[in-house]
Amino acid sequence: MSKNTAKPDWQAIGSTLDKTSTQCFDLYRKSLLPALHSGKPWATTTSAWTSAEKVQLLDKVLKTTTTDWEDLASTFPDRTKAQIYDVWRKVIMPKLKNGEVVA
C-alpha cells in the first residue's frame, strides 16, 4: 500500500468549511494530528474547557517544579499537549496576572 504524500490544500479546505486556511491548519496541528498519533478520539479534544478542568490544571501546575506539558496531557485524557499549554498561556496565566479568579 503506498503512502499518500500529497499535502492538504488548506485554502480549499477552508473555503469549503467557511474558515480560513490558518484556522483549518491550526485545528489539524493542535488537535487532529496529536490525537491521531496518540490514538485519542479527536472529536472529544475540541470541546470547551470546563471550570473544573481549568482549576485542575492550575492545581497540577502549581504542584510541580518543572512544567512537563506532555506529562500533564497524560492526566487529561481528552486533551492534547498543545491544548493544555494554550489554555494555560492564553486563559489561566492572564487571569492570574490580573488577580482574577480562575474558573
C-alpha positions as YAML, in Angstrom:
chain: A
units: angstrom
residues:
- id: 1
  name: MET
  ca: [0.00, 0.00, 0.00]
- id: 2
  name: SER
  ca: [1.52, 3.34, -0.99]
- id: 3
  name: LYS
  ca: [1.70, 6.25, 1.41]
- id: 4
  name: ASN
  ca: [-0.15, 9.42, 0.39]
- id: 5
  name: THR
  ca: [2.44, 12.21, 0.38]
- id: 6
  name: ALA
  ca: [0.17, 14.92, -1.04]
- id: 7
  name: LYS
  ca: [-0.07, 17.98, 1.18]
- id: 8
  name: PRO
  ca: [-3.54, 19.22, 2.12]
- id: 9
  name: ASP
  ca: [-4.80, 22.29, 0.30]
- id: 10
  name: TRP
  ca: [-5.71, 24.32, 3.39]
- id: 11
  name: GLN
  ca: [-7.10, 27.15, 1.27]
- id: 12
  name: ALA
  ca: [-9.57, 24.81, -0.45]
- id: 13
  name: ILE
  ca: [-10.46, 23.08, 2.81]
- id: 14
  name: GLY
  ca: [-11.04, 26.45, 4.49]
- id: 15
  name: SER
  ca: [-13.28, 27.74, 1.73]
- id: 16
  name: THR
  ca: [-15.37, 24.57, 1.91]
- id: 17
  name: LEU
  ca: [-15.81, 24.93, 5.68]
- id: 18
  name: ASP
  ca: [-16.17, 28.72, 5.65]
- id: 19
  name: LYS
  ca: [-12.96, 29.03, 7.70]
- id: 20
  name: THR
  ca: [-9.55, 30.49, 6.93]
- id: 21
  name: SER
  ca: [-6.72, 28.23, 5.84]
- id: 22
  name: THR
  ca: [-4.93, 29.13, 9.08]
- id: 23
  name: GLN
  ca: [-7.91, 28.08, 11.22]
- id: 24
  name: CYS
  ca: [-8.07, 24.72, 9.46]
- id: 25
  name: PHE
  ca: [-4.33, 24.12, 9.71]
- id: 26
  name: ASP
  ca: [-4.28, 25.08, 13.41]
- id: 27
  name: LEU
  ca: [-7.12, 22.68, 14.21]
- id: 28
  name: TYR
  ca: [-5.27, 19.92, 12.37]
- id: 29
  name: ARG
  ca: [-1.91, 20.71, 14.00]
- id: 30
  name: LYS
  ca: [-3.18, 21.25, 17.55]
- id: 31
  name: SER
  ca: [-5.99, 18.71, 17.81]
- id: 32
  name: LEU
  ca: [-6.37, 16.25, 15.00]
- id: 33
  name: LEU
  ca: [-2.76, 15.26, 14.35]
- id: 34
  name: PRO
  ca: [-1.77, 14.77, 18.03]
- id: 35
  name: ALA
  ca: [-4.98, 12.80, 18.60]
- id: 36
  name: LEU
  ca: [-4.21, 10.56, 15.63]
- id: 37
  name: HIS
  ca: [-0.69, 9.89, 16.92]
- id: 38
  name: SER
  ca: [-1.87, 9.19, 20.46]
- id: 39
  name: GLY
  ca: [-4.89, 7.14, 19.48]
- id: 40
  name: LYS
  ca: [-7.24, 9.54, 21.28]
- id: 41
  name: PRO
  ca: [-10.59, 10.28, 19.63]
- id: 42
  name: TRP
  ca: [-10.18, 13.75, 18.15]
- id: 43
  name: ALA
  ca: [-13.84, 14.74, 18.37]
- id: 44
  name: THR
  ca: [-13.67, 14.92, 22.17]
- id: 45
  name: THR
  ca: [-10.50, 17.02, 22.20]
- id: 46
  name: THR
  ca: [-12.06, 20.17, 20.78]
- id: 47
  name: SER
  ca: [-14.75, 20.87, 23.38]
- id: 48
  name: ALA
  ca: [-14.60, 23.97, 25.59]
- id: 49
  name: TRP
  ca: [-12.68, 23.75, 28.83]
- id: 50
  name: THR
  ca: [-14.83, 23.45, 31.95]
- id: 51
  name: SER
  ca: [-14.12, 25.48, 35.07]
- id: 52
  name: ALA
  ca: [-13.20, 22.28, 36.87]
- id: 53
  name: GLU
  ca: [-10.62, 21.39, 34.21]
- id: 54
  name: LYS
  ca: [-9.02, 24.85, 34.42]
- id: 55
  name: VAL
  ca: [-8.81, 24.65, 38.21]
- id: 56
  name: GLN
  ca: [-7.42, 21.12, 37.96]
- id: 57
  name: LEU
  ca: [-4.73, 22.29, 35.51]
- id: 58
  name: LEU
  ca: [-3.82, 25.23, 37.76]
- id: 59
  name: ASP
  ca: [-3.54, 22.88, 40.74]
- id: 60
  name: LYS
  ca: [-1.32, 20.42, 38.85]
- id: 61
  name: VAL
  ca: [0.99, 23.14, 37.52]
- id: 62
  name: LEU
  ca: [1.37, 24.71, 40.97]
- id: 63
  name: LYS
  ca: [2.29, 21.33, 42.47]
- id: 64
  name: THR
  ca: [5.16, 20.69, 40.05]
- id: 65
  name: THR
  ca: [8.65, 22.17, 39.94]
- id: 66
  name: THR
  ca: [9.03, 21.79, 36.18]
- id: 67
  name: THR
  ca: [6.17, 22.02, 33.74]
- id: 68
  name: ASP
  ca: [6.17, 18.95, 31.50]
- id: 69
  name: TRP
  ca: [3.21, 19.56, 29.19]
- id: 70
  name: GLU
  ca: [3.38, 16.02, 27.81]
- id: 71
  name: ASP
  ca: [3.16, 14.60, 31.32]
- id: 72
  name: LEU
  ca: [0.28, 16.95, 32.19]
- id: 73
  name: ALA
  ca: [-1.52, 15.92, 28.99]
- id: 74
  name: SER
  ca: [-1.49, 12.32, 30.18]
- id: 75
  name: THR
  ca: [-3.63, 13.37, 33.16]
- id: 76
  name: PHE
  ca: [-6.25, 14.96, 30.89]
- id: 77
  name: PRO
  ca: [-7.41, 12.05, 28.69]
- id: 78
  name: ASP
  ca: [-9.45, 14.19, 26.28]
- id: 79
  name: ARG
  ca: [-6.86, 16.98, 25.87]
- id: 80
  name: THR
  ca: [-3.70, 17.29, 23.82]
- id: 81
  name: LYS
  ca: [-0.40, 18.75, 24.96]
- id: 82
  name: ALA
  ca: [-0.99, 21.80, 22.73]
- id: 83
  name: GLN
  ca: [-4.47, 22.39, 24.15]
- id: 84
  name: ILE
  ca: [-3.19, 22.22, 27.72]
- id: 85
  name: TYR
  ca: [-0.35, 24.63, 27.01]
- id: 86
  name: ASP
  ca: [-2.64, 27.02, 25.12]
- id: 87
  name: VAL
  ca: [-5.27, 27.20, 27.88]
- id: 88
  name: TRP
  ca: [-2.51, 27.77, 30.42]
- id: 89
  name: ARG
  ca: [-0.87, 30.52, 28.37]
- id: 90
  name: LYS
  ca: [-3.98, 32.21, 26.95]
- id: 91
  name: VAL
  ca: [-6.58, 31.75, 29.71]
- id: 92
  name: ILE
  ca: [-5.14, 30.87, 33.10]
- id: 93
  name: MET
  ca: [-1.93, 32.95, 33.16]
- id: 94
  name: PRO
  ca: [-3.63, 36.20, 32.09]
- id: 95
  name: LYS
  ca: [-6.24, 35.72, 34.84]
- id: 96
  name: LEU
  ca: [-3.53, 35.11, 37.42]
- id: 97
  name: LYS
  ca: [-1.59, 38.18, 36.29]
- id: 98
  name: ASN
  ca: [-4.74, 40.32, 36.58]
- id: 99
  name: GLY
  ca: [-5.63, 38.93, 40.00]
- id: 100
  name: GLU
  ca: [-8.79, 37.29, 38.65]
- id: 101
  name: VAL
  ca: [-10.33, 34.02, 39.79]
- id: 102
  name: VAL
  ca: [-9.52, 31.05, 37.59]
- id: 103
  name: ALA
  ca: [-12.79, 29.28, 36.85]
...
